[in-house]
Coordinates of N, CA and C and ligand atoms in Angstrom, one line a residue:
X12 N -17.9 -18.4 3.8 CA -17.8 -19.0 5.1 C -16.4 -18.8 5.7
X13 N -16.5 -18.7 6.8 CA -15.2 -18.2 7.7 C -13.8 -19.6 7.3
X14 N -12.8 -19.4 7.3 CA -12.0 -20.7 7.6 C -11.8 -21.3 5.8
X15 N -12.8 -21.1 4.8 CA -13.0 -21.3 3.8 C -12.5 -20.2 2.6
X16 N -12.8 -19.2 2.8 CA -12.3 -17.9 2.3 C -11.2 -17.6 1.3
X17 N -11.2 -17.5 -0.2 CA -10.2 -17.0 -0.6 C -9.4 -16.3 -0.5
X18 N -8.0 -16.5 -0.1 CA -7.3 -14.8 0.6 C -6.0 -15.1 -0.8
X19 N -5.9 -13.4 -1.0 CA -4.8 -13.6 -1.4 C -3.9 -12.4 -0.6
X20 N -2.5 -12.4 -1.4 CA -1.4 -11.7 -0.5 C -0.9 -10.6 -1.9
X21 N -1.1 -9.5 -2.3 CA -0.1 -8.5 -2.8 C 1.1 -7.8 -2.2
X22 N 2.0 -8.3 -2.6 CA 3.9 -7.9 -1.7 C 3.9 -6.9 -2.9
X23 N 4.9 -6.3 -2.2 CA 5.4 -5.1 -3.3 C 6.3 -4.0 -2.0
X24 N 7.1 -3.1 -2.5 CA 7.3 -2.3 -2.3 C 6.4 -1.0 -1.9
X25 N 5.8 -0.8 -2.8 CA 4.8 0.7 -2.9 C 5.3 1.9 -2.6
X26 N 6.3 2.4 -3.4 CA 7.0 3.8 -2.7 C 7.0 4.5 -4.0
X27 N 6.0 4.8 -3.9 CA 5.1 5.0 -3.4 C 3.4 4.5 -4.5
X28 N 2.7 3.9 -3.4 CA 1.4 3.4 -4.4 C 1.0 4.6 -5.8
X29 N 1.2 3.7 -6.6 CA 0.9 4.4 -8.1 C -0.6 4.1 -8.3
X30 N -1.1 4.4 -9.6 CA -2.6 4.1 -10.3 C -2.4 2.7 -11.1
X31 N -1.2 2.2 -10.8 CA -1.3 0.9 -11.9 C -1.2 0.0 -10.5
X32 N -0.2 0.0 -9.6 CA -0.9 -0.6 -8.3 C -2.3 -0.5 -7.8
X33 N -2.9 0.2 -8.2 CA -4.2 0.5 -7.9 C -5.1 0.0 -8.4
X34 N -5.0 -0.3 -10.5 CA -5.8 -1.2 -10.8 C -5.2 -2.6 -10.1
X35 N -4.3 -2.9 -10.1 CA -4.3 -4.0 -10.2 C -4.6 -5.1 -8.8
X36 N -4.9 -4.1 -7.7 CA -5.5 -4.0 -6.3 C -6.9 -4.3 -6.8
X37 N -7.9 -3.1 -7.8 CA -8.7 -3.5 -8.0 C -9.5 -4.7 -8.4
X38 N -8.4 -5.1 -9.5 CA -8.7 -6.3 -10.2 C -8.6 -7.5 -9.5
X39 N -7.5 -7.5 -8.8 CA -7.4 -8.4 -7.6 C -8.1 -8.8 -6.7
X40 N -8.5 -7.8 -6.1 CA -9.7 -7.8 -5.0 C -11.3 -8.4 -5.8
X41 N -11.6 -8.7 -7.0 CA -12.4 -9.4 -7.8 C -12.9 -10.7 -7.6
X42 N -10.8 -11.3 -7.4 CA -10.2 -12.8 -6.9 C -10.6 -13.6 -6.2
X43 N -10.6 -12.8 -5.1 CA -10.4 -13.7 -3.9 C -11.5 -12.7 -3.0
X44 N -11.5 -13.4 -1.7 CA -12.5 -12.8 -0.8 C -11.9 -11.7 0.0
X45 N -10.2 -12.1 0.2 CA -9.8 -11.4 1.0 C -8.4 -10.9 0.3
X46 N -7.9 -9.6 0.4 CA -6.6 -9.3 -0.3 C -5.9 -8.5 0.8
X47 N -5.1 -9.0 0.4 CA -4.1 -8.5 2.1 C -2.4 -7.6 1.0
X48 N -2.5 -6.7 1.1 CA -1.2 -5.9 1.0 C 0.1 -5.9 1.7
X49 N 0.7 -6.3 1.2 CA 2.4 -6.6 2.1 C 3.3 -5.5 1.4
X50 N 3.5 -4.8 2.7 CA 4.4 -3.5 2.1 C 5.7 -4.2 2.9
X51 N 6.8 -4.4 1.8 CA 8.0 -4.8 2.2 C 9.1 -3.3 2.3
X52 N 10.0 -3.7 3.0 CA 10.3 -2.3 3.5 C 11.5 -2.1 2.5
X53 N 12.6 -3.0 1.9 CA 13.2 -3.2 0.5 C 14.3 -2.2 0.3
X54 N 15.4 -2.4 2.2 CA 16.5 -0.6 1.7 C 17.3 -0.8 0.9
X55 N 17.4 -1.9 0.1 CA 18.4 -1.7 -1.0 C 17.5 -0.8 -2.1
X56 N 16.3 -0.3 -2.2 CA 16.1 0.0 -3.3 C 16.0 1.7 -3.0
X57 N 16.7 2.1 -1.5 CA 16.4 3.1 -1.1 C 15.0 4.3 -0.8
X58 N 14.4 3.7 0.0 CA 13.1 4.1 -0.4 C 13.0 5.2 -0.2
X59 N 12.1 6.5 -1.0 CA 11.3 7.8 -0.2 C 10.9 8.1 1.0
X60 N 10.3 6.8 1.6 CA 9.0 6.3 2.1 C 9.2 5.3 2.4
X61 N 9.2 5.9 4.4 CA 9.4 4.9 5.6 C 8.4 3.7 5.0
X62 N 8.4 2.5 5.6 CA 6.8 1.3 5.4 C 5.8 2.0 6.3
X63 N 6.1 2.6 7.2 CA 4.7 2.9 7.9 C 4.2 3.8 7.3
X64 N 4.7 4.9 6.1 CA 4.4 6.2 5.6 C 3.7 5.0 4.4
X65 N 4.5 4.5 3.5 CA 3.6 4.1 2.5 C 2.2 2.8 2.8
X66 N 2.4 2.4 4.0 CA 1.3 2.2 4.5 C 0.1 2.7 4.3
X67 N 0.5 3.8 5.3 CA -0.8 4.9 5.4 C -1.0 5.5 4.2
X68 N -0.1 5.2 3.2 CA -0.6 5.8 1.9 C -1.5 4.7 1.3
X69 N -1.4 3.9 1.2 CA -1.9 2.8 0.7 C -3.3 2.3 1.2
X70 N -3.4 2.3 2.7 CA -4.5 2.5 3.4 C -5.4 3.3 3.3
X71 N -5.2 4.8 2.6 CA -6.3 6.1 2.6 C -6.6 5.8 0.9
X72 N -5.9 5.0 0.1 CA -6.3 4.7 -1.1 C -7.0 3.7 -1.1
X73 N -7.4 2.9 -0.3 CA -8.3 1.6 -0.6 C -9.4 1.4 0.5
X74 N -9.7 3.3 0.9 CA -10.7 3.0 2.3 C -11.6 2.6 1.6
X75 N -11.9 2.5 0.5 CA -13.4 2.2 -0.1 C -13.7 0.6 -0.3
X76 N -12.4 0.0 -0.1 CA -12.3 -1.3 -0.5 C -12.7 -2.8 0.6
X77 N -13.7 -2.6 1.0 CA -14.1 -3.4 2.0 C -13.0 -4.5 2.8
X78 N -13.0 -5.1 1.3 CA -12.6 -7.0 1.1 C -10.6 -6.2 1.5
X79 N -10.5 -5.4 1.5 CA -8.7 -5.3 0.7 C -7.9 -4.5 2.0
X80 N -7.1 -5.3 3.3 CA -6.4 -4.6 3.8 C -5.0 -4.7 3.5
X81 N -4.0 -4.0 4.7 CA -2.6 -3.8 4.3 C -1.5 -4.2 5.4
X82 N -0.8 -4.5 5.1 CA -0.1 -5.0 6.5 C 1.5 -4.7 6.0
X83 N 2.6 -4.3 7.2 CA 4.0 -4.9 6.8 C 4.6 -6.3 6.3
X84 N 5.6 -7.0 5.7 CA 5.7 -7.7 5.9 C 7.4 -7.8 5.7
X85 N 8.0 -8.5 6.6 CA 9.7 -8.4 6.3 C 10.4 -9.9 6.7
X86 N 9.4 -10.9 5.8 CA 10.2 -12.4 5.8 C 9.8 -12.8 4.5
X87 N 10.4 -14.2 4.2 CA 10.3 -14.7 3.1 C 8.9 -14.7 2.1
X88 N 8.5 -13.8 0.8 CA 6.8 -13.8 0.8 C 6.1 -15.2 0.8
X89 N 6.5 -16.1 0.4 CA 6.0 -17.8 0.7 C 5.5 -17.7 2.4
X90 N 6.3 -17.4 3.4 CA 6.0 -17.5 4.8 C 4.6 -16.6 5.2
X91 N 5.3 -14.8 4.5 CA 4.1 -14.4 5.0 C 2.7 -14.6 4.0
X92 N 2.7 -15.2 3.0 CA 1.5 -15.8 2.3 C 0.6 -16.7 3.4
X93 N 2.0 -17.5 3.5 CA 0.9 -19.0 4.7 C 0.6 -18.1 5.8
X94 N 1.3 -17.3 6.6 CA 0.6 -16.7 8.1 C -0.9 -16.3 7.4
X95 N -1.0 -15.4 6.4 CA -1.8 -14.8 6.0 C -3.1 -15.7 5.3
X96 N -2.9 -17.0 5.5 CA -3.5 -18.5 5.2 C -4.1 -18.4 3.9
X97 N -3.1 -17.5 2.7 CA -3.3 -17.4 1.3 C -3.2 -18.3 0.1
X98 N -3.6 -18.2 -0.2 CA -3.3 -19.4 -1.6 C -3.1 -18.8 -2.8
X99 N -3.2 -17.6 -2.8 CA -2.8 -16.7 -4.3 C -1.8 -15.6 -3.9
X100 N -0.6 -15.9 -4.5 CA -0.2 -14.0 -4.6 C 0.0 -13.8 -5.9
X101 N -0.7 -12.7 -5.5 CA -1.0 -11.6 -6.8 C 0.5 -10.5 -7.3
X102 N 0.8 -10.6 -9.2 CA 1.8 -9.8 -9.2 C 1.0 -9.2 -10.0
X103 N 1.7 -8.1 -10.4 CA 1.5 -7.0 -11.9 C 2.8 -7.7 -13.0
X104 N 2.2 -7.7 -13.9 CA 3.0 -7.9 -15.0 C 2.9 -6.7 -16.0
X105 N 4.2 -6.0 -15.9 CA 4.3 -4.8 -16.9 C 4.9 -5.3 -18.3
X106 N 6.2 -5.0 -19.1 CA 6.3 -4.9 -20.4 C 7.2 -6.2 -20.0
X107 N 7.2 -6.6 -21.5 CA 8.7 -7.9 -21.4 C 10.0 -8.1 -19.9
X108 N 9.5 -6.3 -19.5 CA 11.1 -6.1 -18.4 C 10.9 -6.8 -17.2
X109 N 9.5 -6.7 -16.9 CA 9.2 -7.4 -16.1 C 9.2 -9.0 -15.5
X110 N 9.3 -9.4 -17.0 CA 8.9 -11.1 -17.2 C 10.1 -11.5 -16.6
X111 N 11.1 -11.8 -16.9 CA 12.5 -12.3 -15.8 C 12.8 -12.9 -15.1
X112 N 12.4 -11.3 -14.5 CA 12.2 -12.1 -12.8 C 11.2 -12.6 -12.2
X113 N 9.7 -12.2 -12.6 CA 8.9 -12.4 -11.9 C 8.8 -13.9 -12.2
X114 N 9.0 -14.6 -13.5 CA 9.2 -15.6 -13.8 C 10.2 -16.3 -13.0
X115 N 11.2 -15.9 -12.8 CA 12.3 -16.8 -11.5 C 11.5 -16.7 -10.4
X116 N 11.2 -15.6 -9.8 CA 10.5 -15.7 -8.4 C 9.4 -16.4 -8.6
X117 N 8.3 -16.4 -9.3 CA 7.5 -17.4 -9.4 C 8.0 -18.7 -9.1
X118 N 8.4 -19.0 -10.0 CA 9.6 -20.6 -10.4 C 10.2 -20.9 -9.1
X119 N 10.7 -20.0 -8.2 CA 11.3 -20.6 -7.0 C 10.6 -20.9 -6.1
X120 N 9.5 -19.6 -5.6 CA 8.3 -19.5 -4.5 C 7.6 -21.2 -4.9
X121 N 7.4 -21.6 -6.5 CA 6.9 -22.8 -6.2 C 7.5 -23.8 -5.8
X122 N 9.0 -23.6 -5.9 CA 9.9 -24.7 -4.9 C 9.6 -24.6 -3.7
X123 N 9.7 -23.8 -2.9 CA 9.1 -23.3 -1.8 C 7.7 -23.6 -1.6
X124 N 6.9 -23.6 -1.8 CA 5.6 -24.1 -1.3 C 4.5 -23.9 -2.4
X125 N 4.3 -25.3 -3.2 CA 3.7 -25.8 -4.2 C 2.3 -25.9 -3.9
X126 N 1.5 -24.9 -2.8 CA 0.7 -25.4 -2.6 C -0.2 -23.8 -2.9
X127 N 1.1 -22.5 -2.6 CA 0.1 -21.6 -3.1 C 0.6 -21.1 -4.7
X128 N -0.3 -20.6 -5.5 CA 0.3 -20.2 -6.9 C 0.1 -18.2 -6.6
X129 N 0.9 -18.4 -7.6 CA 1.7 -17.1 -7.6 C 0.6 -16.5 -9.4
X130 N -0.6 -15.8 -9.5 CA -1.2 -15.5 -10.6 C -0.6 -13.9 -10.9
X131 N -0.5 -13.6 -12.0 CA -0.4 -12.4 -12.9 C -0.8 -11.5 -13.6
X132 N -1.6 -10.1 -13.2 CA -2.4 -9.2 -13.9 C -1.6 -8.3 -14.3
X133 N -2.7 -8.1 -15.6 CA -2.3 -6.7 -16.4 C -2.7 -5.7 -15.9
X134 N -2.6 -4.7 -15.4 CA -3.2 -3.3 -15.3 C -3.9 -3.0 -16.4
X135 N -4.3 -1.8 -16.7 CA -5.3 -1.3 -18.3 C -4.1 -1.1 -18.8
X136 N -4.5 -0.7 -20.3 CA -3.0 -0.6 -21.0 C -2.2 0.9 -20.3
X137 N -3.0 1.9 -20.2 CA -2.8 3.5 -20.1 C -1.7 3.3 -18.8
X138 N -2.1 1.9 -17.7 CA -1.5 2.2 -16.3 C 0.0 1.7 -16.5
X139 N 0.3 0.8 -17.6 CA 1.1 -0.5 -17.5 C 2.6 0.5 -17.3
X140 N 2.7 1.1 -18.4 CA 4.1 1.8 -17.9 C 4.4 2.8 -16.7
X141 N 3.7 2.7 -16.0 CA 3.6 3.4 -14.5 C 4.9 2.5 -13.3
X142 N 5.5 3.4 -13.0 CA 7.0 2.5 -12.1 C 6.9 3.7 -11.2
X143 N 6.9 2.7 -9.5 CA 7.4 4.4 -8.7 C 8.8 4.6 -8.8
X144 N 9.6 4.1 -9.4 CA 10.9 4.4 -9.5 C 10.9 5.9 -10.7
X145 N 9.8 5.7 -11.5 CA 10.4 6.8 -12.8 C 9.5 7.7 -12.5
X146 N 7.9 7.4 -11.4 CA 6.9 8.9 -10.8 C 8.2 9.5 -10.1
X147 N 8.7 8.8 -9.1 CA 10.2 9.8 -7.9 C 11.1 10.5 -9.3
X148 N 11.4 9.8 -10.0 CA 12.2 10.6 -10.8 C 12.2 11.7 -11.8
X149 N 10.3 11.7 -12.0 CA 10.2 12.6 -12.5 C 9.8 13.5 -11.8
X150 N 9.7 13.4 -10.8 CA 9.0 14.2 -9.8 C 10.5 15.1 -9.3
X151 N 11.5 14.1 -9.0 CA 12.5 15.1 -9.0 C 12.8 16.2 -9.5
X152 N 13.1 16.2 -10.7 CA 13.4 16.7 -11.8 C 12.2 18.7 -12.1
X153 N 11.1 18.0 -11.1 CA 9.8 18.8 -11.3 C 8.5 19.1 -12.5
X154 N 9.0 17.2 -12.8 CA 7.6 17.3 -13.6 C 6.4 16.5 -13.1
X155 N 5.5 16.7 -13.6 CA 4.1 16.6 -12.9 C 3.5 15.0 -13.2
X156 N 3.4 14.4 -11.7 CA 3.1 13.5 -11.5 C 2.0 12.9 -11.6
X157 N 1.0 14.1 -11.4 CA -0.6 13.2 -11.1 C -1.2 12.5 -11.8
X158 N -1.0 12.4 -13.3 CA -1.2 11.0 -13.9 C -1.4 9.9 -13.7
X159 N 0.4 9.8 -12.8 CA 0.5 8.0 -12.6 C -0.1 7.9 -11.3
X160 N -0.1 9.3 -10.4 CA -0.2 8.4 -9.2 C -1.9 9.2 -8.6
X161 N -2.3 8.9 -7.6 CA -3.7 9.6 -7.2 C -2.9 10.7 -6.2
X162 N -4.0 11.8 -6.1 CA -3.4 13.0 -6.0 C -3.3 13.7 -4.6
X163 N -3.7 12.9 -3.4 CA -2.9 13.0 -2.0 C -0.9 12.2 -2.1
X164 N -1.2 11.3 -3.1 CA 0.2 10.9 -3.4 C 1.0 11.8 -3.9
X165 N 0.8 12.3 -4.9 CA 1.3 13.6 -5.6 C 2.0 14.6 -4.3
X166 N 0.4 14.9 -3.7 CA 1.3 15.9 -3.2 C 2.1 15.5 -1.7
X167 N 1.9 14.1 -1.7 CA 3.3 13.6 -0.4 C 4.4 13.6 -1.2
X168 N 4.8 13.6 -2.0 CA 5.8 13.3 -3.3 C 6.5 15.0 -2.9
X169 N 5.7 15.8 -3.6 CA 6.0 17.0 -3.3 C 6.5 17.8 -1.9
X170 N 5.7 17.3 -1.2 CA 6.7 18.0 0.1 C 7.7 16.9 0.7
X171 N 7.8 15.6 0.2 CA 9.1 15.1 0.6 C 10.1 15.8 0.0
X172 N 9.8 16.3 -0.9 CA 11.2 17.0 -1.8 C 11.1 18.3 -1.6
X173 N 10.1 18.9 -0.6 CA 10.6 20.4 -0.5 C 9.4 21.2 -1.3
X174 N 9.0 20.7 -1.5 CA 8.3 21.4 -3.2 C 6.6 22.4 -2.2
X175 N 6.7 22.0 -1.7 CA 5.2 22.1 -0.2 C 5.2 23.0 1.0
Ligands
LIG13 P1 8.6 -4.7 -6.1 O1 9.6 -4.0 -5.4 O2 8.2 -6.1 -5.5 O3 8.7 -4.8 -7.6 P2 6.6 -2.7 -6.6 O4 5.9 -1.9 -5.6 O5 7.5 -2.0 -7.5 O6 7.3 -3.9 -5.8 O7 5.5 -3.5 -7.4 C1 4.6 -4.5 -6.8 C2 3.9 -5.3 -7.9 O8 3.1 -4.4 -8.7 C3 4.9 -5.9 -8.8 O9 4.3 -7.2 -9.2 C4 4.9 -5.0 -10.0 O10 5.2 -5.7 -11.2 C5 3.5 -4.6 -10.0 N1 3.3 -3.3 -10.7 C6 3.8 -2.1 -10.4 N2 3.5 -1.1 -11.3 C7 2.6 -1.7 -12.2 C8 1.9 -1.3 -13.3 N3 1.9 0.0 -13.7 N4 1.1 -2.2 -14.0 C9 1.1 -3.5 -13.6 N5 1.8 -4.0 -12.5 C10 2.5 -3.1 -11.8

């Protein structure tokens, strides 16, 4: 029923959407009724990939996904959770490296607003070590990405760098 609706919010970066963002989109989307993608634009981490490019990347990867759209978002993720009238955000939890912070950011966001929880999936095991920081870098270098990532991504990867 309308107004009643589980929604949740996945934030992230995505520069570019991997296959471990992708299970974990899938698994997500399981959740809740409605999953909303928050591509944060994040230039300290220098991205490849304007927000509106990984957007549309992200978008042509989950046409299949009825329940699951994508949106920008560039405020506090607590604020854009509530516009988004969420009650779950969804993270990935990769190896120990991960735990840290998502644990501080968890821990704070519920200072922040105790009213939505912040849950945690695993990807399959095969996806877990998947980072778009180490697909760009390998990709630099000119080794072959399509493993981690689905393969219109691959080859946006490739002609960002010339390689196309
Ligand atoms: P951020 O900049 O917020 O870390 P990312 O785009 O790197 O954004 O990741 C978004 C979320 O997806 C994070 O919760 C991250 O831990 C999770 N994630 C990324 N890659 C994987 C993976 N291979 N397996 C599980 N979770 C993942």
């Amino acid at each position: 029923m309308a107004g009643r609706d589980r929604i949740g919010v996945y934030p992230g970066t995505f520069d570019p959407i991997t296959l471990g963002h992708l299970d974990i989109i899938r698994r997500g989307a399981h959740l809740v009724d409605r999953l909303v993608i928050g591509v944060t634009n994040n230039p300290a981490k220098s991205p490849m990939f304007t927000v509106a490019e990984r957007i549309a990347m992200v978008e042509r990867e989950i046409a299949d996904l009825p329940s699951v759209s994508v949106v920008e978002f560039d405020s506090l993720l607590m604020d854009f959770a509530e516009r988004e009238g969420a009650t779950l955000i969804l993270r990935g939890l990769r190896a120990v490296a991960d735990f840290e912070y998502e644990y501080q950011m968890a821990g704070m966001n519920q200072q922040l607003n105790d009213r939505i929880e912040t849950v945690f999936l695993m990807a399959d095991v095969c996806l877990q070590p998947i980072a778009s920081r180490l697909v760009k870098e390998i990709a630099r270098y000119g080794g072959k990405i399509d493993k981690f990532v689905p393969a219109a991504v691959a080859a946006d990867v490739a002609e960002r760098l010339g390689r196309k």
